[in-house]
Tab-separated table of C-alpha atoms in Angstrom:
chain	number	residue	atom	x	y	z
D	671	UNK	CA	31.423	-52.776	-64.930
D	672	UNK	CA	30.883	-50.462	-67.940
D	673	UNK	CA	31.441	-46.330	-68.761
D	674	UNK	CA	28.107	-44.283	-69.545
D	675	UNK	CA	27.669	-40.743	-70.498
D	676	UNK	CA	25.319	-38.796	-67.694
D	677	UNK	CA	24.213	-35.563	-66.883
D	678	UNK	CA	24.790	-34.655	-63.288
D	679	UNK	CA	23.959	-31.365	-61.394
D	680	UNK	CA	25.360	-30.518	-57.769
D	681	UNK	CA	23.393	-27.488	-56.836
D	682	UNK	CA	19.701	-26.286	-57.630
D	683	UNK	CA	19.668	-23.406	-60.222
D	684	UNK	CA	19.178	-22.423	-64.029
D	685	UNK	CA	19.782	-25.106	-66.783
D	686	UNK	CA	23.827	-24.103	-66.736
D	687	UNK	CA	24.311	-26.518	-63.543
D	688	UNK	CA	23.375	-29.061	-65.430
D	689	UNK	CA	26.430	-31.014	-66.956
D	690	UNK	CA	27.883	-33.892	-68.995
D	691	UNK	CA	30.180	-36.651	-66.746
D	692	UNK	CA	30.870	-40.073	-66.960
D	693	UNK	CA	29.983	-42.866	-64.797
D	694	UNK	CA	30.613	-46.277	-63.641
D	695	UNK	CA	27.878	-48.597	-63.857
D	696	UNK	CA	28.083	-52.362	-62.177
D	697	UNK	CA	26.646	-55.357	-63.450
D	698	UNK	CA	23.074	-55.444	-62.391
D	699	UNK	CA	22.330	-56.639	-58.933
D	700	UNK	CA	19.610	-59.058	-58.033
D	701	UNK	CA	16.047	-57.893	-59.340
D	702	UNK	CA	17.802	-55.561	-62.047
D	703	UNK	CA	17.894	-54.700	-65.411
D	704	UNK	CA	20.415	-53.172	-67.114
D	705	UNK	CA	19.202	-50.831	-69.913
D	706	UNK	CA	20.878	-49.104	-72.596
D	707	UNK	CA	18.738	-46.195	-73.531
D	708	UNK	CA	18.074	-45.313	-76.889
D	709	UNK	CA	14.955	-42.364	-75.723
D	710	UNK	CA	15.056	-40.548	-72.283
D	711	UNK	CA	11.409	-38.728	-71.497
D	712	UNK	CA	11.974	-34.704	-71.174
D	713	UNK	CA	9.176	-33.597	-68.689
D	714	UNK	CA	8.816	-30.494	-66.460
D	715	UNK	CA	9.419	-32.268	-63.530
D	716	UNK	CA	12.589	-32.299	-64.657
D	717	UNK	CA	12.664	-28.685	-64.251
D	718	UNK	CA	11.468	-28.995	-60.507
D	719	UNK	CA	13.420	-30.918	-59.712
D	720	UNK	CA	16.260	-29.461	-61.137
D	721	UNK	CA	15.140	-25.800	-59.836
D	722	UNK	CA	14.904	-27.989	-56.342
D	723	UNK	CA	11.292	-27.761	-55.768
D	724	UNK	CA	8.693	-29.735	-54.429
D	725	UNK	CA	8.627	-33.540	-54.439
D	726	UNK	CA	10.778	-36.413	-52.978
D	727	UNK	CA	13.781	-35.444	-55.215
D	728	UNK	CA	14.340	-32.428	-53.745
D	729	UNK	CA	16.106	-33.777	-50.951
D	730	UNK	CA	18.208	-36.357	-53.116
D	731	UNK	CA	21.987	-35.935	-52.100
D	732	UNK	CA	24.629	-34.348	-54.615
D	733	UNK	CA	25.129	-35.133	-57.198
D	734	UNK	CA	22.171	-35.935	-58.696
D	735	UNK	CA	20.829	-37.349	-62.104
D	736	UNK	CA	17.394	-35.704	-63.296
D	737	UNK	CA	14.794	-37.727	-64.987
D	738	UNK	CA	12.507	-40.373	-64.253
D	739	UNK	CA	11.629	-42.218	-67.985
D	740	UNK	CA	13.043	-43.487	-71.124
D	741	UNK	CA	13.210	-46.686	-73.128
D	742	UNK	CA	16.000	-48.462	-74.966
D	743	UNK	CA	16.988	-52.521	-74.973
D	744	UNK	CA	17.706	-54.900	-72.110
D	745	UNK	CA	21.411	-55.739	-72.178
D	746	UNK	CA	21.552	-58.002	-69.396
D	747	UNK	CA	19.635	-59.344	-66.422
D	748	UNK	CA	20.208	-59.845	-62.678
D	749	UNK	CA	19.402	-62.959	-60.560
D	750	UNK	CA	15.834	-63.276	-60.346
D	751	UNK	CA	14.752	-61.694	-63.053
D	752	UNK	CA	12.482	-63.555	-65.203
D	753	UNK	CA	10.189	-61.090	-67.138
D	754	UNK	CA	12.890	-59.304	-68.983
D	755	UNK	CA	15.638	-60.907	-71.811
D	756	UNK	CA	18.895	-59.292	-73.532
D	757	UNK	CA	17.670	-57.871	-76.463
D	758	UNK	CA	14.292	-57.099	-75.678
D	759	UNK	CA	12.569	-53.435	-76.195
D	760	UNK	CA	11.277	-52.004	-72.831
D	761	UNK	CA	10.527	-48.479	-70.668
D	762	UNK	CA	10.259	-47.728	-67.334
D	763	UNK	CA	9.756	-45.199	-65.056
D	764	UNK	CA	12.517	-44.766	-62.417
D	765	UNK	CA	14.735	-41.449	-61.235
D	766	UNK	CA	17.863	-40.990	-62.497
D	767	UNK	CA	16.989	-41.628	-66.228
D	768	UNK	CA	20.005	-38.881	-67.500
D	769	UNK	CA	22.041	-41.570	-68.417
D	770	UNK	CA	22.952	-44.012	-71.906
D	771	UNK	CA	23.138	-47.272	-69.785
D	772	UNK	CA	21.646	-47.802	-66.460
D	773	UNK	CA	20.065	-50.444	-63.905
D	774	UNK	CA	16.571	-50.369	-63.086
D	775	UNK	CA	14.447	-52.324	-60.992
D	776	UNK	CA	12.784	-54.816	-63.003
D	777	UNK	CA	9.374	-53.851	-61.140
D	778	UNK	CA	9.417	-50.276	-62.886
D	779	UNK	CA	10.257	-52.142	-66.009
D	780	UNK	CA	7.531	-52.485	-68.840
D	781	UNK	CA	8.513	-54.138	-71.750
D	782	UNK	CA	7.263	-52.656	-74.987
D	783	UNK	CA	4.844	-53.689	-77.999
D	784	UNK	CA	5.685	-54.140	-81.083
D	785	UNK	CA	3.230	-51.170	-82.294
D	786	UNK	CA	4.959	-48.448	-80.523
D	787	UNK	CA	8.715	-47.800	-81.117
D	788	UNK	CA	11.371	-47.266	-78.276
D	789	UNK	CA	11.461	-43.305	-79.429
D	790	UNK	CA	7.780	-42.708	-78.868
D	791	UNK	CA	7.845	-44.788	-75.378
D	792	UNK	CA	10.705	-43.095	-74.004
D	793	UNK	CA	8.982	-39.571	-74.535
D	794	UNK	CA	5.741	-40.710	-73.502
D	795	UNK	CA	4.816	-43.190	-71.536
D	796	UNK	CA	5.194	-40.753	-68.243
D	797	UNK	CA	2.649	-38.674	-69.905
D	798	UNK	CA	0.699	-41.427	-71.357
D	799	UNK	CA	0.170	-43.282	-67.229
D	800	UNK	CA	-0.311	-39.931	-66.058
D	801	UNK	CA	-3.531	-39.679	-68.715
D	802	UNK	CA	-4.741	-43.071	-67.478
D	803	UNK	CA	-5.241	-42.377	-64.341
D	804	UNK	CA	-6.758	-39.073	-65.048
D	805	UNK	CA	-9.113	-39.858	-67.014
D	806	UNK	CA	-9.926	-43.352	-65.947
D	807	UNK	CA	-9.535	-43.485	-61.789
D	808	UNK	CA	-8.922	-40.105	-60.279
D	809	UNK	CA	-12.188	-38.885	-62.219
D	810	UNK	CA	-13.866	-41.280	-64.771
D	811	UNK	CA	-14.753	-39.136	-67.487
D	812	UNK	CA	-18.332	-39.763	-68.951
D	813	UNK	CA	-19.469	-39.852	-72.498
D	814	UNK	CA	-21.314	-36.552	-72.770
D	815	UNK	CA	-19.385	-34.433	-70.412
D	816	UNK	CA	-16.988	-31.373	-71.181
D	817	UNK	CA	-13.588	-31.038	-69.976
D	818	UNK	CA	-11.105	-28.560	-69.940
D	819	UNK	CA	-7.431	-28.912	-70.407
D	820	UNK	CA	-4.889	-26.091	-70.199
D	821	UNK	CA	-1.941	-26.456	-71.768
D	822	UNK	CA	-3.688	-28.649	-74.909
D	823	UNK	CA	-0.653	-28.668	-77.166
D	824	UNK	CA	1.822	-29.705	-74.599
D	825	UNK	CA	2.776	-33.559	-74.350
D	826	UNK	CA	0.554	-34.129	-71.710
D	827	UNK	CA	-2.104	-32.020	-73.382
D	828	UNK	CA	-2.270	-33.971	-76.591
D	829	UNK	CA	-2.694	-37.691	-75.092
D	830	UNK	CA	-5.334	-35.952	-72.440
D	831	UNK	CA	-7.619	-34.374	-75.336
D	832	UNK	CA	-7.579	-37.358	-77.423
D	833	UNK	CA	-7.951	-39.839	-74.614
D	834	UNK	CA	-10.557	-38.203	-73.157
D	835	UNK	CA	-12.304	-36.931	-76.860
D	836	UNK	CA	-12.320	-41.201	-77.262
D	837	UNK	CA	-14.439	-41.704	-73.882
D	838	UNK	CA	-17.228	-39.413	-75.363
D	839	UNK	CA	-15.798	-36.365	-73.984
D	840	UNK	CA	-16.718	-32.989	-75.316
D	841	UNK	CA	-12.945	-31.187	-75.251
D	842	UNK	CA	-12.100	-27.788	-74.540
D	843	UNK	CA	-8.395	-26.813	-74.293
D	844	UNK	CA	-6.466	-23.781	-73.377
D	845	UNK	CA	-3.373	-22.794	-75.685
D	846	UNK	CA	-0.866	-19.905	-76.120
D	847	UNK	CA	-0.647	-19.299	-79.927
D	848	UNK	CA	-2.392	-19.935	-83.072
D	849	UNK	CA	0.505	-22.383	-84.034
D	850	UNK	CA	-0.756	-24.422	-81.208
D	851	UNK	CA	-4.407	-24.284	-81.790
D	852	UNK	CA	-3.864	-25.789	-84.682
D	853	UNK	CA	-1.894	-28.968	-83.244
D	854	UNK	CA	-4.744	-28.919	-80.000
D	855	UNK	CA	-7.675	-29.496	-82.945
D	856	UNK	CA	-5.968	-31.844	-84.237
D	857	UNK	CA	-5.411	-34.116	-81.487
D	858	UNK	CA	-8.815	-34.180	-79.814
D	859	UNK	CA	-10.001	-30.946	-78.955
D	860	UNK	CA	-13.152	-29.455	-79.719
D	861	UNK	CA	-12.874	-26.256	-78.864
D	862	UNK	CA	-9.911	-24.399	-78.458
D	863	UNK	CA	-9.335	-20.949	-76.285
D	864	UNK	CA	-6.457	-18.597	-77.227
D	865	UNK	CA	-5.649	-17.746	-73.190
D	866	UNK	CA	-3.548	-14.233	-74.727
D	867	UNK	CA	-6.813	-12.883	-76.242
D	868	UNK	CA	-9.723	-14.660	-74.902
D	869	UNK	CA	-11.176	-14.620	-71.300
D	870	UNK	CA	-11.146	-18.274	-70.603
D	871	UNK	CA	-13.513	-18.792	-67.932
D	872	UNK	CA	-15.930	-16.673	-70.012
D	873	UNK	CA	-15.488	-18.577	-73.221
D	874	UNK	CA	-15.769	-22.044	-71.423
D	875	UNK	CA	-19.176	-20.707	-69.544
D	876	UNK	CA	-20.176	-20.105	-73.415
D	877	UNK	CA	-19.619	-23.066	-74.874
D	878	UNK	CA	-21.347	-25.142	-72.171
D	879	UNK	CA	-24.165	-22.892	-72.003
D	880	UNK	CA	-22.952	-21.494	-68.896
D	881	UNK	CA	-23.374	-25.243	-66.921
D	882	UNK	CA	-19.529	-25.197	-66.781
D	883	UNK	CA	-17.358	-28.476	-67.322
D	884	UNK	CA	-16.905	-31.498	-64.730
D	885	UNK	CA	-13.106	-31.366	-65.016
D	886	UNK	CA	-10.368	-28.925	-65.319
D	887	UNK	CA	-6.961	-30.365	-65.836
D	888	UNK	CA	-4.427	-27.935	-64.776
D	889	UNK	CA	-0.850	-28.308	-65.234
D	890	UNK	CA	0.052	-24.335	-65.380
D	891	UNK	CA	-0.609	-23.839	-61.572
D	892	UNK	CA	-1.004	-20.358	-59.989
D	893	UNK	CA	-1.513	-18.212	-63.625
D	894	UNK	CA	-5.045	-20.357	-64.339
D	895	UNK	CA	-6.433	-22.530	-60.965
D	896	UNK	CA	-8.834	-19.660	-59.539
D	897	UNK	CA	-10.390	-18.327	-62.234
D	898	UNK	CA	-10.573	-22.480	-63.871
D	899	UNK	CA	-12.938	-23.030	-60.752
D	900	UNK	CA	-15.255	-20.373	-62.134
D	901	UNK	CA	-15.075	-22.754	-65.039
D	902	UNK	CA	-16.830	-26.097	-63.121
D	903	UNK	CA	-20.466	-27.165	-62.744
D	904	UNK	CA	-21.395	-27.742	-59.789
D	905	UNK	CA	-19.751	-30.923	-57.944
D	906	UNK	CA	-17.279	-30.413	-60.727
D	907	UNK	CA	-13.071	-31.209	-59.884
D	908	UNK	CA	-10.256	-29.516	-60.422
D	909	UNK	CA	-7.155	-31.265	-61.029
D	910	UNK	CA	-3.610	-29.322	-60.437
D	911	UNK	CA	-1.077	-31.771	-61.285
D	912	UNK	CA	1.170	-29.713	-62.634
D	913	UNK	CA	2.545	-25.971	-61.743
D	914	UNK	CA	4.582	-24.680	-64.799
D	915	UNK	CA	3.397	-21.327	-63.701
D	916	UNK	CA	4.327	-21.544	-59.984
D	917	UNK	CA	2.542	-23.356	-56.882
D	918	UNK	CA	-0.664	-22.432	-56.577
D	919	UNK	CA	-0.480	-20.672	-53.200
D	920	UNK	CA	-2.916	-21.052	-49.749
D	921	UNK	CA	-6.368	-19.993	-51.069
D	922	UNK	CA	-10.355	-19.470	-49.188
D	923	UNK	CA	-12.061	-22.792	-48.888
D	924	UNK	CA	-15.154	-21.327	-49.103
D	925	UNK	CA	-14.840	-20.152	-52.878
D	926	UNK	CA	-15.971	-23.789	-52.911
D	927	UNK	CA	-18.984	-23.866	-50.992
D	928	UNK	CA	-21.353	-22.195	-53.285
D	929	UNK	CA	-21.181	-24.820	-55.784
D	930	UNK	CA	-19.965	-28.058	-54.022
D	931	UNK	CA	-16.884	-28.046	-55.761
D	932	UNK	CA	-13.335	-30.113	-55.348
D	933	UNK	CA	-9.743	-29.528	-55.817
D	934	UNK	CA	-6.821	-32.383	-55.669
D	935	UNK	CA	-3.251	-32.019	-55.801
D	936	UNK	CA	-2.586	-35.881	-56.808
D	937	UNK	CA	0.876	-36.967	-58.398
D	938	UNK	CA	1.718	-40.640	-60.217
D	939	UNK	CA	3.566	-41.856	-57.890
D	940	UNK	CA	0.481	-42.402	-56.133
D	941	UNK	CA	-1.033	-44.457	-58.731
D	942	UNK	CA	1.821	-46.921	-60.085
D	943	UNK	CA	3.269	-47.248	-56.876
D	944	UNK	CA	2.281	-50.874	-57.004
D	945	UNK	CA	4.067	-52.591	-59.538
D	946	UNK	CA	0.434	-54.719	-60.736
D	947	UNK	CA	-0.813	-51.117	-61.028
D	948	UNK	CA	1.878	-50.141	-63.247
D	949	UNK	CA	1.534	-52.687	-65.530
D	950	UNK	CA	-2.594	-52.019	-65.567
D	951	UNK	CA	-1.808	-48.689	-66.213
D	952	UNK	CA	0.552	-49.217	-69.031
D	953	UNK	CA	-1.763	-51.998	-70.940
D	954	UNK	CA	-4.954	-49.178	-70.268
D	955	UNK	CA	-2.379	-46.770	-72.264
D	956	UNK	CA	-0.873	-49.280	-75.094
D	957	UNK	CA	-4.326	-50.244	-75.546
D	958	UNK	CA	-5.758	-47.145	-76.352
D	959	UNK	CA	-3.016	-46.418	-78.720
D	960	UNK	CA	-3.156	-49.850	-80.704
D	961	UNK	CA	-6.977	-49.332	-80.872
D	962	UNK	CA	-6.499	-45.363	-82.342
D	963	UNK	CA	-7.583	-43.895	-79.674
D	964	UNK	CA	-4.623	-41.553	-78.638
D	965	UNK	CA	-1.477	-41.062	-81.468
D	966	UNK	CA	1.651	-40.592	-80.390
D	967	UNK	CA	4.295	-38.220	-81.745
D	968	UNK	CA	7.330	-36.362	-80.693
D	969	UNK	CA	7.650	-32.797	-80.494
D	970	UNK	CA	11.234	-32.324	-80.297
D	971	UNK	CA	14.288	-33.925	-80.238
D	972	UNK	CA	17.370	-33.176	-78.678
D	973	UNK	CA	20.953	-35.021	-78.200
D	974	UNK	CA	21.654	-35.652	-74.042
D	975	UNK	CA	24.547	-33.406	-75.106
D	976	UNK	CA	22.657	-30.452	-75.540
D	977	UNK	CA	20.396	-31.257	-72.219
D	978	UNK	CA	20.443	-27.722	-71.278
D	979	UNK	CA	18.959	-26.172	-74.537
D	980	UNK	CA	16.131	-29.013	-74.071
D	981	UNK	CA	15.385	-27.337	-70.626
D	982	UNK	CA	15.379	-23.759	-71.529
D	983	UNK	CA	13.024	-24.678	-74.235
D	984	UNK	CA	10.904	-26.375	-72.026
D	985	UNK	CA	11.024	-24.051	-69.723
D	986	UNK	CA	9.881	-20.885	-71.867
D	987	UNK	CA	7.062	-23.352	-73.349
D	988	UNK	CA	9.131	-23.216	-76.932
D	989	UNK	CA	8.069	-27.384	-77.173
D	990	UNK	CA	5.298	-28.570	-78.554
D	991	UNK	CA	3.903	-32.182	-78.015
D	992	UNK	CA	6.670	-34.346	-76.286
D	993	UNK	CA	10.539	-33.780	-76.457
D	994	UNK	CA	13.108	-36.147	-75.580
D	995	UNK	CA	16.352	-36.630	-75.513
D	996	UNK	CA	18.225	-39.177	-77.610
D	997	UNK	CA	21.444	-40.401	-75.863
């Protein structure tokens, strides 16, 4: 049995219920490993869950720890375990990731090449199997095609654009200052539409010749998913997998119809849930990195102590790229 610093919250609210306690953790049981984190991811789901939104979480009992990523070193093993040694780098993606030193099931485990440090894993490999499946099974982007992302600059933003630039891609993002223009062309885009000043359905008709894109990849929610389906060709997809802006809300199916389009709601649970996925998906993602494909940075960082300035940041879109909190 050891001590580790968490962050527990025991009501739903603002990012002031969120506080610093310390906890008992056990040796690891049977199919565990026990971690101690040097990276813990920072994502908006975070902020969901914390807010008590949608999602399996939100029915977790009190107290509970937020997160569901981060990297750091195995310290020890439990019986049965036979992939993972003391000493060796790894991430994972598991709930309850708040915390310096924790078990994990060694199924969510993946351990780590030597190409991409702990810091960089731990604040990205959420976002980085979120792109993968995407791009590469939800819809299989073509060489040739445009896309659309919203939100370019954001964590997820920057691995989608380049990823998806790399397949042949022609990019367009959506941003919400110059300051982040400037990172979105940079990693991948194209084209990039200042949402405060520019009409972005009409500028994306424009720069396709007014065909529209195959994909929009929405992760603002209610402010952009209407007028982004003005923004597909026909038989094009719109993906909402993320609703920083609120849920997008009951809507007519038949604003479809005219052009045959499609809408998904999908999540990545869905797609790592088996653990031979997981490990695809993470290879698909290391691979692209070690080959140049998609560069990884952080945006911010932030001690675990000061957990609540990281969410208020991320909550009034004050991040760029991918924050994380160092334990």
């Amino acid at each position: 049995m050891t001590k580790s610093p968490s962050i527990h919250f025991h009501r739903h609210g603002e990012a002031d219920v969120l506080e610093a306690v310390e906890v008992d953790v056990p040796e690891p049981a049977a199919g565990e490993v026990q971690i101690r984190q040097t990276a813990i991811g920072l994502n908006f789901a975070d902020i969901y869950q914390r807010r008590g939104g949608h999602g399996p979480h939100s029915a977790t009992p009190f107290p509970i720890t937020p997160g569901a990523q981060g990297a750091g070193v195995v310290q020890a093993v439990g019986p049965g375990v036979t992939a993972f040694t003391p000493g060796q780098a790894v991430a994972y993606l598991h709930p309850g990731a708040y915390q310096v030193t924790r078990n994990v099931p060694a199924h969510r485990v993946v351990a780590l090449p030597d190409w991409i440090p702990e810091d960089i894993a731990g604040a990205n490999l959420l976002r980085g199997l979120t792109a993968e499946y995407l791009l590469r099974r939800l819809y299989v982007v073509r060489p040739g095609e445009a896309v659309l992302v919203h939100a370019a600059a954001g964590g997820m933003g920057l691995i989608l654009c380049q990823w998806a630039r790399a397949l042949g891609a022609t990019v367009i993002g959506t941003v919400g200052s110059a300051a982040k223009a400037e990172v979105a062309l940079a990693h991948g885009c194209h084209h990039v539409i200042g949402y405060r000043r520019e009409d972005f359905v009409a500028r994306t008709l424009e720069l396709t010749g007014g065909v529209g894109v195959g994909v929009v990849y929405d992760a603002v929610g209610k402010d952009v998913f209407l007028p982004s389906l003005r923004c597909l060709r026909p038989r094009g997809l719109a993906v909402n997998y993320g609703t920083a802006s609120g849920d997008v809300e009951a809507f007519d199916l038949q604003i479809l119809h005219a052009k045959s389009l499609s809408v998904c709601r999908p999540t990545l649970r869905s797609f790592v849930a088996d653990p031979a996925e997981l490990r695809a998906s993470a290879q698909a993602f290391f691979n692209a990195v070690r080959d140049g494909h998609v560069r990884l940075g952080i945006g911010q960082r932030y001690p675990l102590a000061e957990v609540q300035r990281a969410h208020r940041d991320l909550e009034s879109r004050a991040t760029t790229g991918a924050p994380v909190l160092i334990p």
